[in-house]
XYZ file of C-alpha atoms in Angstrom:
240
model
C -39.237 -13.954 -24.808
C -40.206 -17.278 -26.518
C -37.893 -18.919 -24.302
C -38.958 -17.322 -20.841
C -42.903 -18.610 -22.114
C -41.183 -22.238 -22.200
C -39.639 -22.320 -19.283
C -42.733 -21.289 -17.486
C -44.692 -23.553 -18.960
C -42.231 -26.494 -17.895
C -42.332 -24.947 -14.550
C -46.071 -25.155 -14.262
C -46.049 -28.627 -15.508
C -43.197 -29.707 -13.545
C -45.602 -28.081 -10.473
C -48.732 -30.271 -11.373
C -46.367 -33.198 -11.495
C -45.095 -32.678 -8.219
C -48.628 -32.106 -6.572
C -50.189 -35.162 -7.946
C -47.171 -37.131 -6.787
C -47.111 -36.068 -3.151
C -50.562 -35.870 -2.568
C -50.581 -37.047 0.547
C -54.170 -38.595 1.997
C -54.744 -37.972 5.809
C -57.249 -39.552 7.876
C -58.013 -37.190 10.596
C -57.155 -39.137 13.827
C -55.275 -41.592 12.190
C -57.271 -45.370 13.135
C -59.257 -43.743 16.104
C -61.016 -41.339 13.643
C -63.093 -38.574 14.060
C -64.799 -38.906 17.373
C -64.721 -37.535 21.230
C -62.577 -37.645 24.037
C -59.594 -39.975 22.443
C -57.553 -37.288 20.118
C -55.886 -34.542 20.465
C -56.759 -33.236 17.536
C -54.624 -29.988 17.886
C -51.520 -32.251 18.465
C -51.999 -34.105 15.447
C -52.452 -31.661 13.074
C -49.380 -29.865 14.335
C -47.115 -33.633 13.010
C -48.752 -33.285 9.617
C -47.341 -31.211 6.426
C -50.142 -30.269 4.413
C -49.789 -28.864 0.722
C -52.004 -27.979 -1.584
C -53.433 -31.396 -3.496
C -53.880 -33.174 -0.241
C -57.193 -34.857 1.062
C -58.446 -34.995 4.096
C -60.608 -37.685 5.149
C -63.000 -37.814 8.416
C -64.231 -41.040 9.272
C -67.612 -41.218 12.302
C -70.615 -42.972 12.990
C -72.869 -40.530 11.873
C -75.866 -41.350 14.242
C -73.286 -39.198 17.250
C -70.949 -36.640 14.904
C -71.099 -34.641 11.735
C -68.483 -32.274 10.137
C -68.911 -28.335 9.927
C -66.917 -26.051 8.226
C -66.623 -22.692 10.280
C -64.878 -18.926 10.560
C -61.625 -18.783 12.560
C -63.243 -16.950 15.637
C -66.356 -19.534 15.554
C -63.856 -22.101 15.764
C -62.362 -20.237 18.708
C -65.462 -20.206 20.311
C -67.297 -23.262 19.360
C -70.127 -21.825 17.433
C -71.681 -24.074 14.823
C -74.862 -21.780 14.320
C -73.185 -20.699 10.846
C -71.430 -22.898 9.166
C -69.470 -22.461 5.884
C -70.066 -26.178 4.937
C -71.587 -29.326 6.638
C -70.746 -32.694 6.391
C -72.492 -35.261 7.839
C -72.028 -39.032 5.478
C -69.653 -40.570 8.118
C -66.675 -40.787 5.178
C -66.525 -37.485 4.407
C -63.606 -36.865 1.840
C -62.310 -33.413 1.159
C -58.967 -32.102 -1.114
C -57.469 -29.344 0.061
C -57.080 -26.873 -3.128
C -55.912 -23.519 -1.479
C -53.380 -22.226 0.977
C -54.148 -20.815 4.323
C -56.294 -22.075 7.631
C -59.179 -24.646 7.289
C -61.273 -25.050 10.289
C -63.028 -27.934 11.159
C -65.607 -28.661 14.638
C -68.425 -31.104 15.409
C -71.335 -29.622 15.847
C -73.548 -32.069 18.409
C -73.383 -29.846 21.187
C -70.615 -29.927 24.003
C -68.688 -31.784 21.448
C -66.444 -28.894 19.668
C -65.757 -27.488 24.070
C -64.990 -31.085 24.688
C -61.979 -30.881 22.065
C -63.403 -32.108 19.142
C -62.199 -29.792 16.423
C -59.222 -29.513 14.498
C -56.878 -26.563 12.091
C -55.975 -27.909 8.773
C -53.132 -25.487 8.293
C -51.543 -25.184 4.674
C -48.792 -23.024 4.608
C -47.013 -21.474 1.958
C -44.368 -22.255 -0.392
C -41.133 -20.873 -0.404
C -40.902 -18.331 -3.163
C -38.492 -19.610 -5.497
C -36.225 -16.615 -7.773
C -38.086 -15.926 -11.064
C -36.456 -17.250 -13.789
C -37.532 -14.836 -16.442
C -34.641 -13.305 -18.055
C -33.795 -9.934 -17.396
C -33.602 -7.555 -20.551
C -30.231 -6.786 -22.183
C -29.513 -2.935 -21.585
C -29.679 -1.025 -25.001
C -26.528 0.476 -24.803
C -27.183 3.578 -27.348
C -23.495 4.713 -28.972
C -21.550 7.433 -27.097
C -21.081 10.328 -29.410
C -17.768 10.907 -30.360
C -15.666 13.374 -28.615
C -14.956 16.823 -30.516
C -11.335 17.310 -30.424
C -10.671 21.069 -30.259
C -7.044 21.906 -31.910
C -4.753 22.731 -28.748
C -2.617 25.848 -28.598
C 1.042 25.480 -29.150
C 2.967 25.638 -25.895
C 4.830 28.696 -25.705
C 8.347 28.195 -25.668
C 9.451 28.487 -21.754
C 12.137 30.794 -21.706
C 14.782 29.758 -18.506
C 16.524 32.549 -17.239
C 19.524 33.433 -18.871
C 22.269 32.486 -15.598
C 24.187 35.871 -14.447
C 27.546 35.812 -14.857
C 29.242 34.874 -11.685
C 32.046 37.108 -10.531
C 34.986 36.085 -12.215
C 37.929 35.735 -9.253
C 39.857 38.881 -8.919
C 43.686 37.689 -9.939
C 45.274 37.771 -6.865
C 48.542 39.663 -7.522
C 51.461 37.813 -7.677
C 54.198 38.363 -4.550
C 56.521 41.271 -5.725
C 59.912 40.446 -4.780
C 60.948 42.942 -2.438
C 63.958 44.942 -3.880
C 66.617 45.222 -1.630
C 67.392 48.448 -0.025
C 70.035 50.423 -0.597
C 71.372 49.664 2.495
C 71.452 45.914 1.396
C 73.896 46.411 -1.208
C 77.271 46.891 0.093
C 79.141 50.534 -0.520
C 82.894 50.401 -2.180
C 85.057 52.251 0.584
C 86.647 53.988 -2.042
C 86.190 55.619 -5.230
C 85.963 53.414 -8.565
C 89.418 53.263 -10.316
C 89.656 56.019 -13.473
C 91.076 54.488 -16.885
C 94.783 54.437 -17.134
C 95.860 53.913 -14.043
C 96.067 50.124 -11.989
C 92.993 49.262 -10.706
C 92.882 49.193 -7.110
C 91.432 45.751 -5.728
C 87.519 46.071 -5.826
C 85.567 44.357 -3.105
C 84.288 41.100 -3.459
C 80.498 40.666 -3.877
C 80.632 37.463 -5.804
C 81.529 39.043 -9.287
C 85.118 39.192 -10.858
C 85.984 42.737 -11.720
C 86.268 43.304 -15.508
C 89.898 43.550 -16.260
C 90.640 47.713 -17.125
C 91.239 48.334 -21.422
C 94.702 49.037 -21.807
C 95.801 52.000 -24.376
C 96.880 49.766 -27.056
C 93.657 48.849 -27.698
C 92.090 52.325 -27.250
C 93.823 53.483 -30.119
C 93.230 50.331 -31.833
C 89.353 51.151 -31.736
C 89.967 55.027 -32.572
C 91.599 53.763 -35.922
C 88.850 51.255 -36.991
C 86.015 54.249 -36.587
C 88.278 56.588 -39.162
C 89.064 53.586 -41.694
C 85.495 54.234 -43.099
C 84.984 57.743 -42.204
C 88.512 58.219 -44.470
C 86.842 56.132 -47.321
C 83.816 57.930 -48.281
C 85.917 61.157 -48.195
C 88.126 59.774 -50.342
C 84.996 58.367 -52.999
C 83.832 62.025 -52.368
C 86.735 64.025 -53.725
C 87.282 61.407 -56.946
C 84.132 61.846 -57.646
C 83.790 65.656 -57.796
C 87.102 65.434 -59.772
C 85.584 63.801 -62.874
């Protein structure tokens, strides 16, 4: 705040500088003066930048012209019965202290219709930004959030797959069996034991060659060795 008061102040000062340096003086009508039927007094006031500080200064013979200060619509239409302020020394200096429209006439008569009357126009400034500093926002602290305790997820149970079909084995190629037909029939009866065997047919197979009695009896003797033995262990033994 202290700050924003010293800048302003510097700005005001700085102003009043700048006024008293370019205080311009104007002599209304330049060398010809203030007078009748020579200026165009509209025309010159329209090449001139007044500002607030400037003087204005109207120079006449006053024996033929004086100076009145009038309203905007008795400027308009050249009434001098009621003046705001009068004039009348012949060197009449006046400083322009305000903005806006200052309207000037003579007021001999026929001399304001004949064009003798001028606008003193002081427009106004530019506004320039303010150079006050803005306040700081007071940022008050956010409360803290209040952090419920959140619920356990419940498991997610996935679906328990169903068991595909399991391929049916496909069953293996059964070799057919041959037909009875497919085996071949012996044209005659199989040979009895004892007597030559007649020539089998061939299917691929030698014929087993036909016991001969020797060894028949050879076979009937080794099943009565033992048999012969445990009688023989039988009858000692009931002897004793």
């Amino acid at each position: 705040m202290a700050l924003a008061k010293i800048l302003a102040a510097l700005l005001m000062a700085m102003a009043l500088c700048e006024v008293s340096i370019a205080a311009t003086v104007y002599h209304v009508g330049d060398s010809t003066g203030w007078t009748i039927g020579k200026v165009n007094y509209t025309l010159w006031s329209q090449t001139k930048d007044f500002v607030v500080g400037d003087t204005i200064i109207f120079e006449y013979s006053n024996q033929y012209h004086n100076v009145l200060q009038v309203t905007h619509d008795n400027f308009k239409s050249c009434n001098a019965t009621a003046p705001i302020a009068t004039y009348a020394t012949g060197n009449d200096s006046i400083t322009i202290s305000k903005y806006g429209h200052f309207y000037y006439l003579c007021g001999i008569p026929g001399h304001c219709e004949a064009g003798q009357k001028v606008d003193i126009r002081v427009p106004h400034p530019p506004e320039s930004p303010s150079l006050s500093p803005s306040p700081s926002p007071i940022t008050s602290p956010s409360p803290s959030p209040i952090t419920s305790p959140s619920p356990s997820p419940s498991p997610i149970t996935s679906p328990s797959p169903s068991p595909s079909p399991s391929p049916s084995p496909k069953p293996w190629p059964s070799s057919p069996s041959p037909s009875p037909s497919a085996w071949p029939t012996p044209s005659s009866p199989p040979p009895s034991w004892g007597n030559p065997p007649t020539q089998a047919p061939s299917w691929g197979i030698a014929p087993a060659p036909a016991p001969s009695p020797a060894s028949s009896l050879h076979v009937s003797m080794g099943l009565l060795g033992p048999s012969m033995a445990v009688l023989a262990f039988v009858v000692t033994a009931f002897a004793y």
